[in-house]
Tab-separated table of C-alpha atoms in Angstrom:
chain	number	residue	atom	x	y	z
A	92	MET	CA	-8.058	27.275	1.219
A	93	LYS	CA	-5.367	26.602	-1.385
A	94	LYS	CA	-3.307	29.540	-0.094
A	95	LYS	CA	-3.544	28.202	3.454
A	96	SER	CA	-2.434	24.748	2.300
A	97	ALA	CA	0.461	26.245	0.322
A	98	PHE	CA	1.775	28.353	3.192
A	99	LYS	CA	1.397	25.452	5.642
A	100	ALA	CA	3.429	23.131	3.401
A	101	LEU	CA	6.029	25.830	2.718
A	102	GLY	CA	6.284	26.522	6.438
A	103	HIS	CA	6.947	22.840	7.173
A	104	VAL	CA	9.833	22.632	4.705
A	105	MET	CA	11.123	26.071	5.712
A	106	LEU	CA	11.281	25.076	9.383
A	107	CYS	CA	13.089	21.865	8.484
A	108	SER	CA	15.528	23.848	6.345
A	109	LEU	CA	16.057	26.416	9.092
A	110	LYS	CA	16.677	23.669	11.660
A	111	GLU	CA	19.009	21.567	9.526
A	112	ASN	CA	20.590	24.264	7.390
A	113	PRO	CA	20.359	27.844	8.779
A	114	LYS	CA	23.550	28.955	6.996
A	115	GLY	CA	22.080	27.947	3.638
A	116	LEU	CA	19.070	30.248	4.094
A	117	LEU	CA	21.256	33.166	5.208
A	118	LEU	CA	23.415	32.723	2.112
A	119	GLU	CA	20.257	32.744	-0.046
A	120	LEU	CA	19.316	36.106	1.477
A	121	ALA	CA	22.799	37.477	0.746
A	122	CYS	CA	22.614	36.282	-2.881
A	123	GLY	CA	19.174	37.825	-3.278
A	124	MET	CA	20.364	41.251	-2.086
A	125	ILE	CA	23.437	41.294	-4.330
A	126	GLU	CA	21.538	40.120	-7.414
A	127	GLY	CA	18.804	42.675	-6.734
A	128	PHE	CA	21.228	45.626	-6.845
A	129	GLN	CA	22.994	44.339	-9.999
A	130	SER	CA	20.178	45.718	-12.161
A	131	LEU	CA	21.004	49.363	-11.312
A	132	PRO	CA	24.565	49.499	-12.732
A	133	GLN	CA	23.441	47.321	-15.649
A	134	ALA	CA	20.924	49.997	-16.643
A	135	VAL	CA	22.781	53.210	-15.703
A	136	PHE	CA	26.442	52.645	-16.633
A	137	PRO	CA	25.884	51.823	-20.361
A	138	ALA	CA	23.870	55.050	-20.710
A	139	MET	CA	26.664	57.058	-19.067
A	140	VAL	CA	29.291	55.470	-21.337
A	141	ILE	CA	27.255	56.126	-24.511
A	142	ASN	CA	26.469	59.723	-23.541
A	143	ALA	CA	30.132	60.393	-22.752
A	144	ALA	CA	31.321	58.844	-26.024
A	145	LEU	CA	28.671	60.217	-28.407
A	146	GLY	CA	26.885	63.100	-26.755
A	147	GLN	CA	29.724	64.851	-24.909
A	148	GLN	CA	32.524	63.668	-27.236
A	149	GLN	CA	34.681	62.547	-24.292
A	150	PRO	CA	36.176	59.155	-25.273
A	151	GLY	CA	38.601	59.142	-22.331
A	152	LYS	CA	35.792	59.573	-19.842
A	153	ALA	CA	33.779	56.884	-21.679
A	154	LEU	CA	36.688	54.440	-21.377
A	155	VAL	CA	37.044	55.125	-17.655
A	156	LEU	CA	33.312	54.650	-17.118
A	157	ALA	CA	33.397	51.427	-19.144
A	158	GLY	CA	36.274	50.149	-17.009
A	159	VAL	CA	34.488	51.038	-13.782
A	160	PHE	CA	31.315	49.355	-15.081
A	161	ALA	CA	33.215	46.163	-16.004
A	162	PHE	CA	34.945	46.064	-12.600
A	163	VAL	CA	31.725	46.690	-10.612
A	164	MET	CA	29.804	44.027	-12.533
A	165	PHE	CA	32.676	41.535	-12.223
A	166	LEU	CA	32.849	42.163	-8.482
A	167	LEU	CA	29.095	41.770	-7.999
A	168	TYR	CA	28.925	38.606	-10.136
A	169	TYR	CA	31.971	37.094	-8.428
A	170	ILE	CA	30.612	37.730	-4.923
A	171	ALA	CA	27.176	36.365	-5.912
A	172	SER	CA	28.769	33.321	-7.566
A	173	PHE	CA	30.985	32.610	-4.549
A	174	ILE	CA	28.095	32.912	-2.099
A	175	GLY	CA	25.916	30.825	-4.443
A	176	THR	CA	28.536	28.041	-4.462
A	177	LEU	CA	28.684	28.031	-0.671
A	178	GLN	CA	24.891	28.029	-0.532
A	179	GLY	CA	24.775	25.051	-2.914
A	180	TRP	CA	27.038	23.038	-0.600
A	181	TYR	CA	24.681	23.651	2.290
A	182	MET	CA	21.388	23.178	0.426
A	183	VAL	CA	22.336	19.851	-1.207
A	184	ARG	CA	21.774	18.169	2.187
A	185	LEU	CA	18.091	19.044	2.430
A	186	PRO	CA	16.632	16.558	-0.122
A	187	HIS	CA	18.576	13.747	1.560
A	188	ILE	CA	17.015	14.614	4.923
A	189	PHE	CA	13.538	14.102	3.482
A	190	GLN	CA	14.672	10.992	1.591
A	191	ARG	CA	15.972	9.443	4.827
A	192	LYS	CA	12.515	10.004	6.301
A	193	LEU	CA	10.952	8.250	3.291
A	194	VAL	CA	13.281	5.268	3.696
A	195	LYS	CA	12.530	5.042	7.424
A	196	LYS	CA	8.798	5.200	6.716
A	197	SER	CA	9.065	2.472	4.063
A	198	LEU	CA	10.818	0.129	6.483
A	199	LEU	CA	8.029	0.628	9.037
A	200	LEU	CA	5.109	0.081	6.658
A	201	ASP	CA	3.000	-3.069	6.827
A	202	PHE	CA	4.220	-5.827	4.502
A	203	ARG	CA	1.041	-5.623	2.415
A	204	ASP	CA	1.977	-2.034	1.495
A	205	VAL	CA	5.512	-2.971	0.492
A	206	ASP	CA	4.193	-5.872	-1.596
A	207	ASN	CA	2.021	-3.518	-3.656
A	208	ALA	CA	2.846	-2.010	-7.092
A	209	ASP	CA	0.729	1.113	-6.535
A	210	ARG	CA	2.480	1.779	-3.250
A	211	ILE	CA	5.910	1.371	-4.883
A	212	ASN	CA	4.899	3.871	-7.582
A	213	GLN	CA	3.815	6.244	-4.828
A	214	TYR	CA	7.190	5.879	-3.103
A	215	VAL	CA	9.177	6.482	-6.308
A	216	HIS	CA	7.106	9.563	-7.086
A	217	ALA	CA	7.493	10.928	-3.551
A	218	LEU	CA	11.249	10.334	-3.764
A	219	GLU	CA	11.505	12.252	-7.037
A	220	MET	CA	9.427	15.113	-5.697
A	221	THR	CA	11.878	15.737	-2.818
A	222	PHE	CA	14.300	17.261	-5.335
A	223	ARG	CA	11.538	19.582	-6.558
A	224	PHE	CA	10.066	20.867	-3.345
A	225	CYS	CA	13.196	21.019	-1.152
A	226	ASP	CA	14.802	23.967	-2.913
A	227	THR	CA	11.534	25.855	-3.447
A	228	PRO	CA	11.471	27.787	-0.116
A	229	SER	CA	15.077	28.953	-0.446
A	230	LYS	CA	14.526	29.916	-4.094
A	231	LEU	CA	11.427	31.853	-3.117
A	232	ILE	CA	13.430	33.795	-0.543
A	233	ARG	CA	16.229	34.552	-2.991
A	234	THR	CA	14.004	35.317	-5.980
A	235	GLY	CA	11.549	37.332	-3.916
A	236	LEU	CA	14.251	39.522	-2.374
A	237	THR	CA	16.050	39.999	-5.717
A	238	SER	CA	12.848	40.895	-7.562
A	239	MET	CA	11.531	43.293	-4.920
A	240	ILE	CA	14.818	45.214	-4.784
A	241	GLU	CA	14.930	45.345	-8.601
A	242	LEU	CA	11.304	46.423	-8.738
A	243	ALA	CA	11.875	49.314	-6.343
A	244	VAL	CA	15.065	50.479	-8.089
A	245	LEU	CA	13.843	50.135	-11.672
A	246	ALA	CA	10.352	51.507	-11.081
A	247	SER	CA	11.954	54.617	-9.580
A	248	LEU	CA	14.203	54.910	-12.628
A	249	LEU	CA	11.383	54.475	-15.147
A	250	SER	CA	9.131	56.916	-13.309
A	251	THR	CA	11.469	59.678	-14.508
A	252	LEU	CA	10.330	58.869	-18.072
A	253	ASP	CA	6.684	57.801	-18.134
A	254	GLY	CA	4.598	55.648	-15.787
A	255	ILE	CA	2.728	54.082	-18.727
A	256	VAL	CA	5.775	51.934	-19.557
A	257	ALA	CA	5.842	50.298	-16.133
A	258	ALA	CA	2.061	49.744	-16.209
A	259	ALA	CA	2.177	48.131	-19.662
A	260	LEU	CA	5.031	45.825	-18.633
A	261	VAL	CA	3.083	44.677	-15.573
A	262	VAL	CA	0.096	43.810	-17.827
A	263	TYR	CA	2.351	41.777	-20.136
A	264	ALA	CA	3.919	39.987	-17.164
A	265	VAL	CA	0.489	39.047	-15.757
A	266	GLY	CA	-0.471	37.528	-19.113
A	267	VAL	CA	2.689	35.427	-19.174
A	268	TYR	CA	2.045	34.384	-15.576
A	269	PHE	CA	-1.293	32.757	-16.435
A	270	LEU	CA	0.312	30.977	-19.381
A	271	ASN	CA	3.092	29.689	-17.110
A	272	ARG	CA	0.480	28.251	-14.768
A	273	LYS	CA	-0.995	26.247	-17.634
A	274	VAL	CA	2.437	25.038	-18.752
A	275	ALA	CA	3.330	23.955	-15.184
A	276	ALA	CA	0.131	21.886	-14.865
A	277	ILE	CA	0.825	20.127	-18.194
A	278	SER	CA	4.428	19.388	-17.172
A	279	LYS	CA	3.314	17.923	-13.814
A	280	LYS	CA	0.802	15.628	-15.533
A	281	LYS	CA	3.488	14.448	-17.960
A	282	GLU	CA	5.910	13.588	-15.137
A	283	ASP	CA	3.183	11.683	-13.243
A	284	GLU	CA	2.471	9.539	-16.296
A	285	LYS	CA	6.122	8.577	-16.751
A	286	VAL	CA	6.690	7.071	-13.277
A	287	LEU	CA	5.599	3.486	-14.013
A	288	ALA	CA	7.337	3.346	-17.408
A	289	ARG	CA	10.589	4.611	-15.875
A	290	ARG	CA	10.376	1.959	-13.159
A	291	LYS	CA	10.081	-0.764	-15.811
A	292	ALA	CA	13.077	0.632	-17.693
A	293	ASP	CA	15.127	0.893	-14.488
A	294	TYR	CA	14.324	-2.721	-13.591
A	295	ALA	CA	15.522	-3.945	-16.993
A	296	GLN	CA	18.766	-1.980	-16.571
A	297	GLU	CA	19.320	-3.381	-13.058
A	298	LEU	CA	19.083	-6.899	-14.467
A	299	MET	CA	22.074	-6.227	-16.698
A	300	PHE	CA	24.312	-6.031	-13.608
A	301	SER	CA	22.621	-8.804	-11.639
A	302	GLY	CA	24.807	-11.847	-11.125
A	303	GLU	CA	21.778	-14.167	-11.100
A	304	PHE	CA	20.499	-12.763	-14.396
A	305	ALA	CA	23.956	-12.912	-15.962
A	306	LYS	CA	23.967	-16.704	-15.427
A	307	ASP	CA	20.397	-17.260	-16.598
A	308	SER	CA	20.710	-15.010	-19.652
A	309	ARG	CA	23.662	-17.021	-20.901
A	310	ALA	CA	22.192	-20.404	-20.011
A	311	TYR	CA	18.674	-19.787	-21.353
A	312	GLY	CA	19.141	-16.994	-23.901
A	313	ALA	CA	17.079	-14.375	-22.015
A	314	ASN	CA	19.044	-11.394	-23.344
A	315	SER	CA	16.686	-10.546	-26.194
A	316	MET	CA	13.637	-10.647	-23.904
A	317	VAL	CA	15.149	-8.200	-21.397
A	318	ARG	CA	16.417	-6.000	-24.229
A	319	ASN	CA	12.914	-5.861	-25.695
A	320	LYS	CA	11.391	-5.123	-22.280
A	321	PHE	CA	13.773	-2.210	-21.848
A	322	ARG	CA	13.009	-0.914	-25.336
A	323	GLN	CA	9.248	-1.115	-24.727
A	324	ALA	CA	9.529	0.784	-21.423
A	325	ALA	CA	11.880	3.379	-22.922
A	326	ASP	CA	9.541	3.813	-25.919
A	327	GLU	CA	6.646	4.353	-23.528
A	328	VAL	CA	8.598	7.117	-21.736
A	329	VAL	CA	9.439	8.728	-25.089
A	330	GLU	CA	5.811	8.541	-26.253
A	331	ILE	CA	4.541	10.221	-23.082
A	332	GLU	CA	7.230	12.892	-23.478
A	333	LYS	CA	6.246	13.475	-27.123
A	334	ARG	CA	2.559	13.858	-26.241
A	335	GLY	CA	3.442	16.323	-23.509
A	336	GLN	CA	5.770	18.315	-25.775
A	337	LYS	CA	3.097	18.587	-28.476
A	338	THR	CA	0.693	20.059	-25.949
A	339	LEU	CA	3.334	22.362	-24.521
A	340	PHE	CA	4.444	23.626	-27.935
A	341	GLY	CA	1.257	25.607	-28.568
A	342	TRP	CA	1.297	27.271	-25.164
A	343	GLU	CA	4.993	28.091	-25.390
A	344	ALA	CA	4.411	29.664	-28.827
A	345	VAL	CA	1.826	31.988	-27.263
A	346	GLN	CA	4.355	32.879	-24.552
A	347	GLU	CA	6.926	33.822	-27.192
A	348	ALA	CA	4.333	35.896	-29.076
A	349	ILE	CA	3.544	37.889	-25.924
A	350	SER	CA	7.269	38.404	-25.282
A	351	ALA	CA	7.776	39.627	-28.845
A	352	GLY	CA	4.812	41.994	-28.471
A	353	GLN	CA	6.294	43.396	-25.272
A	354	ASN	CA	9.626	44.098	-27.011
A	355	LEU	CA	7.881	45.683	-30.007
A	356	PHE	CA	5.852	47.996	-27.762
A	357	LEU	CA	8.910	48.956	-25.733
A	358	TYR	CA	11.113	49.845	-28.696
A	359	LEU	CA	8.339	51.741	-30.513
A	360	PHE	CA	7.688	53.784	-27.368
A	361	MET	CA	11.385	54.610	-26.908
A	362	ILE	CA	11.845	55.478	-30.607
A	363	VAL	CA	8.940	57.946	-30.391
A	364	LYS	CA	10.471	59.544	-27.279
A	365	TYR	CA	13.910	59.750	-28.920
A	366	ALA	CA	12.481	61.202	-32.126
A	367	ALA	CA	10.670	63.856	-30.059
A	368	GLY	CA	13.975	64.777	-28.378
A	369	ALA	CA	12.726	63.722	-24.931
A	370	ILE	CA	15.638	61.337	-24.357
A	371	SER	CA	19.247	60.976	-25.520
A	372	ILE	CA	20.659	57.859	-27.203
A	373	GLY	CA	22.296	56.899	-23.882
A	374	SER	CA	19.015	57.315	-22.029
A	375	PHE	CA	17.353	55.236	-24.773
A	376	THR	CA	19.560	52.253	-23.904
A	377	MET	CA	19.179	52.886	-20.179
A	378	TYR	CA	15.382	52.948	-20.258
A	379	VAL	CA	15.176	49.896	-22.564
A	380	SER	CA	17.483	47.957	-20.260
A	381	ALA	CA	15.567	49.104	-17.166
A	382	ALA	CA	12.211	48.265	-18.747
A	383	ASN	CA	13.333	44.752	-19.724
A	384	SER	CA	14.748	44.174	-16.246
A	385	LEU	CA	11.528	45.442	-14.679
A	386	TYR	CA	9.509	43.080	-16.855
A	387	ARG	CA	11.699	40.167	-15.741
A	388	SER	CA	11.364	41.191	-12.094
A	389	VAL	CA	7.560	41.330	-12.247
A	390	SER	CA	7.526	37.989	-14.095
A	391	ARG	CA	9.765	36.418	-11.446
A	392	LEU	CA	7.563	37.716	-8.634
A	393	LEU	CA	4.468	36.281	-10.309
A	394	GLN	CA	6.290	33.012	-10.986
A	395	MET	CA	7.373	32.950	-7.352
A	396	TYR	CA	3.739	33.286	-6.326
A	397	ALA	CA	2.800	30.477	-8.750
A	398	SER	CA	5.557	28.265	-7.316
A	399	ALA	CA	4.254	28.922	-3.814
A	400	MET	CA	0.706	27.987	-4.889
A	401	ASP	CA	1.961	24.887	-6.738
A	402	PHE	CA	4.147	23.813	-3.831
A	403	PRO	CA	1.471	21.572	-2.213
A	404	MET	CA	1.049	19.782	-5.570
A	405	TYR	CA	4.612	18.459	-5.263
A	406	PHE	CA	4.823	18.279	-1.481
A	407	ARG	CA	1.536	16.331	-1.303
A	408	ASP	CA	3.145	13.272	-2.948
A	409	TYR	CA	5.686	13.164	-0.129
A	410	GLN	CA	3.167	14.018	2.581
A	411	ASP	CA	0.620	11.403	1.455
A	412	TYR	CA	3.271	8.701	1.590
A	413	MET	CA	4.484	9.775	5.032
A	414	GLU	CA	0.892	9.697	6.314
A	415	LEU	CA	0.298	6.057	5.336
A	416	SER	CA	-0.908	4.189	8.393
A	417	GLU	CA	1.204	1.500	10.068
A	418	GLU	CA	-1.804	-0.499	11.216
A	419	MET	CA	0.076	-3.498	12.567
A	420	ARG	CA	1.959	-1.266	15.005
A	421	GLN	CA	-1.243	0.272	16.344
A	422	THR	CA	-3.051	-2.808	17.667
A	423	ALA	CA	-0.828	-3.582	20.682
A	424	ARG	CA	-2.460	-3.809	24.097
A	425	GLN	CA	-0.854	-1.610	26.706
A	426	GLY	CA	1.194	-3.513	29.292
A	427	LEU	CA	1.423	-6.772	27.312
A	428	HIS	CA	4.997	-7.835	26.527
A	429	ILE	CA	6.888	-10.946	25.429
A	430	GLU	CA	10.531	-11.865	25.950
A	431	PRO	CA	12.590	-12.779	22.841
A	432	ASP	CA	14.116	-15.921	24.441
A	433	HIS	CA	10.742	-17.199	25.644
A	434	CYS	CA	9.333	-20.449	24.140
A	435	PRO	CA	5.576	-19.818	23.873
A	436	THR	CA	2.583	-21.945	23.013
A	437	ILE	CA	1.285	-21.053	19.535
A	438	GLU	CA	-2.295	-21.747	18.467
A	439	PHE	CA	-4.046	-21.287	15.124
A	440	CYS	CA	-7.747	-21.005	15.939
A	441	ASN	CA	-10.058	-21.443	12.930
A	442	VAL	CA	-7.749	-19.258	10.801
A	443	SER	CA	-8.786	-18.274	7.283
A	444	PHE	CA	-6.956	-15.866	4.992
A	445	ARG	CA	-7.202	-14.362	1.538
A	446	TYR	CA	-4.712	-11.948	0.004
A	447	PRO	CA	-5.733	-8.340	-0.657
A	448	SER	CA	-7.616	-7.935	-3.960
A	449	ARG	CA	-8.140	-11.737	-4.180
A	450	SER	CA	-11.553	-13.347	-3.808
A	451	GLU	CA	-10.432	-16.943	-3.128
A	452	TYR	CA	-9.021	-18.054	0.230
A	453	ALA	CA	-5.363	-19.137	0.453
A	454	LEU	CA	-6.092	-20.848	3.806
A	455	ARG	CA	-9.426	-21.913	5.240
A	456	ASN	CA	-10.352	-22.954	8.810
A	457	VAL	CA	-6.851	-23.923	9.989
A	458	ASN	CA	-6.595	-25.222	13.570
A	459	LEU	CA	-3.202	-26.128	15.026
A	460	THR	CA	-1.347	-26.026	18.350
A	461	ILE	CA	2.461	-25.849	18.560
A	462	PRO	CA	3.677	-26.642	22.116
A	463	PRO	CA	6.596	-24.735	23.696
A	464	CYS	CA	9.915	-25.669	22.008
A	465	GLY	CA	8.023	-28.116	19.772
A	466	SER	CA	8.856	-28.973	16.166
A	467	VAL	CA	6.300	-28.979	13.367
A	468	ALA	CA	6.768	-29.797	9.678
A	469	VAL	CA	4.212	-28.261	7.332
A	470	VAL	CA	3.981	-30.206	4.062
A	471	GLY	CA	1.707	-29.947	1.067
A	472	GLU	CA	1.474	-29.452	-2.686
A	473	ASN	CA	2.492	-26.275	-4.457
A	474	GLY	CA	-0.054	-23.562	-3.716
A	475	ALA	CA	-1.456	-25.393	-0.681
A	476	GLY	CA	-0.679	-22.406	1.585
A	477	LYS	CA	2.557	-23.395	3.334
A	478	SER	CA	4.267	-20.034	2.743
A	479	THR	CA	1.049	-18.235	3.607
A	480	PHE	CA	0.931	-20.148	6.905
A	481	VAL	CA	4.441	-18.878	7.769
A	482	LYS	CA	3.609	-15.311	6.684
A	483	LEU	CA	0.606	-15.273	9.008
A	484	LEU	CA	2.675	-16.675	11.884
A	485	LEU	CA	5.279	-13.947	11.270
A	486	ARG	CA	2.465	-11.400	11.037
A	487	LEU	CA	3.486	-10.204	7.603
A	488	TYR	CA	-0.267	-10.286	7.057
A	489	ASP	CA	-3.112	-10.325	9.577
A	490	VAL	CA	-5.641	-13.153	9.380
A	491	THR	CA	-8.910	-12.542	7.536
A	492	GLU	CA	-10.901	-14.700	9.973
A	493	GLY	CA	-10.069	-16.435	13.249
A	494	GLU	CA	-7.035	-15.660	15.374
A	495	ILE	CA	-3.490	-16.740	16.139
A	496	LEU	CA	-2.696	-16.965	19.863
A	497	VAL	CA	0.688	-16.847	21.596
A	498	ASP	CA	0.438	-17.887	25.248
A	499	GLY	CA	-3.310	-17.336	25.003
A	500	HIS	CA	-3.141	-13.787	23.645
A	501	ASP	CA	-3.972	-12.698	20.100
A	502	ILE	CA	-0.658	-11.874	18.386
A	503	ARG	CA	-2.128	-8.490	17.367
A	504	GLU	CA	-2.106	-7.489	21.027
A	505	TYR	CA	1.678	-7.759	21.367
A	506	PRO	CA	3.995	-4.849	20.434
A	507	TYR	CA	4.864	-5.536	16.801
A	508	ASP	CA	8.664	-5.308	17.097
A	509	GLU	CA	8.742	-7.443	20.272
A	510	TYR	CA	6.674	-10.141	18.591
A	511	MET	CA	8.900	-10.162	15.473
A	512	ARG	CA	11.994	-10.761	17.631
A	513	LEU	CA	10.599	-14.191	18.582
A	514	PHE	CA	11.410	-15.542	15.131
A	515	SER	CA	14.455	-16.335	13.044
A	516	THR	CA	13.296	-17.099	9.514
A	517	VAL	CA	14.915	-18.281	6.293
A	518	PHE	CA	12.566	-18.126	3.297
A	519	GLN	CA	13.074	-20.266	0.228
A	520	ASP	CA	13.673	-17.055	-1.762
A	521	PHE	CA	16.067	-15.566	0.810
A	522	ILE	CA	18.242	-12.583	-0.051
A	523	ILE	CA	21.956	-12.013	0.468
A	524	PHE	CA	22.761	-8.306	0.760
A	525	ILE	CA	25.760	-6.918	-1.113
A	526	TYR	CA	27.179	-5.923	2.265
A	527	SER	CA	29.719	-7.554	4.566
A	528	VAL	CA	29.292	-11.026	6.067
A	529	LYS	CA	28.848	-9.410	9.477
A	530	GLU	CA	26.054	-7.149	8.222
A	531	ASN	CA	24.307	-10.050	6.475
A	532	ILE	CA	24.236	-12.139	9.642
A	533	GLY	CA	23.905	-9.652	12.477
A	534	PHE	CA	22.883	-6.529	10.564
A	535	ASP	CA	24.218	-3.511	12.472
A	536	ARG	CA	23.906	-4.858	15.995
A	537	ALA	CA	25.944	-8.085	16.236
A	538	GLU	CA	28.741	-8.549	18.796
A	539	LYS	CA	31.716	-10.590	17.571
A	540	GLU	CA	31.061	-13.481	20.008
A	541	TYR	CA	27.406	-13.646	18.921
A	542	LEU	CA	28.445	-13.537	15.272
A	543	GLU	CA	30.944	-16.396	15.635
A	544	ALA	CA	28.444	-18.512	17.559
A	545	ALA	CA	25.812	-18.027	14.836
A	546	MET	CA	28.282	-18.920	12.058
A	547	LYS	CA	29.429	-22.071	13.877
A	548	LYS	CA	25.838	-23.167	14.462
A	549	ALA	CA	25.060	-22.742	10.753
A	550	GLY	CA	28.272	-24.536	9.698
A	551	VAL	CA	29.678	-21.579	7.780
A	552	TYR	CA	32.394	-20.416	10.230
A	553	GLN	CA	35.338	-22.178	8.507
A	554	CYS	CA	34.219	-20.868	5.115
A	555	ILE	CA	34.120	-17.262	6.354
A	556	GLU	CA	37.492	-17.593	8.110
A	557	ARG	CA	39.077	-18.465	4.755
A	558	LEU	CA	37.806	-15.251	3.118
A	559	PRO	CA	40.372	-12.446	2.597
A	560	LYS	CA	38.711	-10.045	5.053
A	561	LYS	CA	36.854	-12.699	7.045
A	562	GLU	CA	33.564	-11.330	8.408
A	563	LYS	CA	34.276	-7.912	6.827
A	564	THR	CA	34.313	-9.388	3.315
A	565	ILE	CA	31.668	-7.957	0.973
A	566	LEU	CA	29.387	-10.638	-0.494
A	567	GLY	CA	29.133	-9.738	-4.175
A	568	LYS	CA	31.141	-7.691	-6.660
A	569	ARG	CA	28.584	-5.107	-7.696
A	570	TYR	CA	30.119	-2.302	-5.602
A	571	ASP	CA	33.469	-3.802	-4.580
A	572	SER	CA	35.922	-5.486	-6.942
A	573	GLU	CA	37.355	-7.390	-3.941
A	574	GLY	CA	33.947	-8.780	-3.018
A	575	VAL	CA	33.341	-12.541	-3.013
A	576	ASP	CA	30.604	-14.622	-4.646
A	577	LEU	CA	29.708	-17.564	-2.399
A	578	SER	CA	28.269	-20.836	-3.681
A	579	GLY	CA	24.527	-21.461	-3.400
A	580	GLY	CA	24.987	-23.745	-0.377
A	581	GLU	CA	27.280	-21.249	1.373
A	582	LYS	CA	24.738	-18.477	0.816
A	583	GLN	CA	22.055	-20.676	2.417
A	584	LYS	CA	24.261	-21.190	5.468
A	585	VAL	CA	24.884	-17.429	5.761
A	586	ALA	CA	21.122	-16.865	5.592
A	587	ILE	CA	20.540	-19.500	8.298
A	588	ALA	CA	23.264	-17.925	10.463
């Protein structure tokens, strides 16, 4: 079942990579072939040079062979490096394709999911995992091709000596494979534990460059608090890392012991063969080099298999997030529509609401009718439910009990995006984006006439006309030194516009 899940997930990413980046995969194949054949001259040429220099007493021939070896290896490495650079340019796009899908999904989620710490942690983790799983299929192709070519070439070479060497190296490689699986699981657990602590540290760092915080920190002396918050979060990350490293240390020590044992066995075997006169000193170096390369090839193949089996572990974080339901977009009744310029009758019918994970009601048994084009002021003490009332009207949340009707129909029956276009809302904690004036008012769809009309209605037109780039001026200096910081009242007018 796990194999099926792994190949299904790999297939999904592979198809996406093939669709968006076919040249990148072809370049991976080319790199794999070149790197696979590099092992042959690496093993054979040194033996030929040594035999010519020591065994046959032909220093001139040894120098020529050494020169040919250096040129061949330089050529192979240069071609592989050049193709690898090209491949890197193509493959860097793939994580961003999946990240764009995550961003799109986040913007479509119900408000209750966005306003949820667990969901934010899930998003951050999914975002980080895109860098891990996106290059896995291409690496598997490259590593698999390289290792299989090396395996075929080197096994053939070693078979001229003794098959027991190849068999012993495979046994060693299998042992290291199972250790690597354990190390990978420990590393994954460590990274999972660090997500929340890293988010806290990142938030504290963001505050340092926030204009609002810069004012408050100087007026109220909040610097030490934020500094301590950052230190606590950073210390938490370090502590998790230390615990993980302590656990990993023991397993990595065992890995090194197995590697040392493999080298000891290999050299003892070759020394015995050399002492018996079965091989020359040049062949000694050739077989040692070939055996080490074979060991690495088998290890890479096993690691490739482990990566393929672990792939769903990383891809699942992304997949689970993408599969979150958008419930508010699924309740619309077919054929029911509403025009954005229409002035409807709005009715709250015995509406009660409590926030997720809260036992007490924020609103209870609210009944109200707002006539077409009517005006209503909702007043009350702090915590009375005024903001909650607006959130329910805007369908940021669905009611717990009762219903809200627009022209006699439950608002859940209207297409979500059509219903949202009925409203133009300015919250008390509104946000000004560090984008242009035009993008703040009309986002990416405003015509110039519409934009000017909105600014004049909100009383901010003259203010914007005085700005150096008018409606193209960036509001804020975080990303643009020529950006402008508006006053609090001017920001309110922009938000209203």
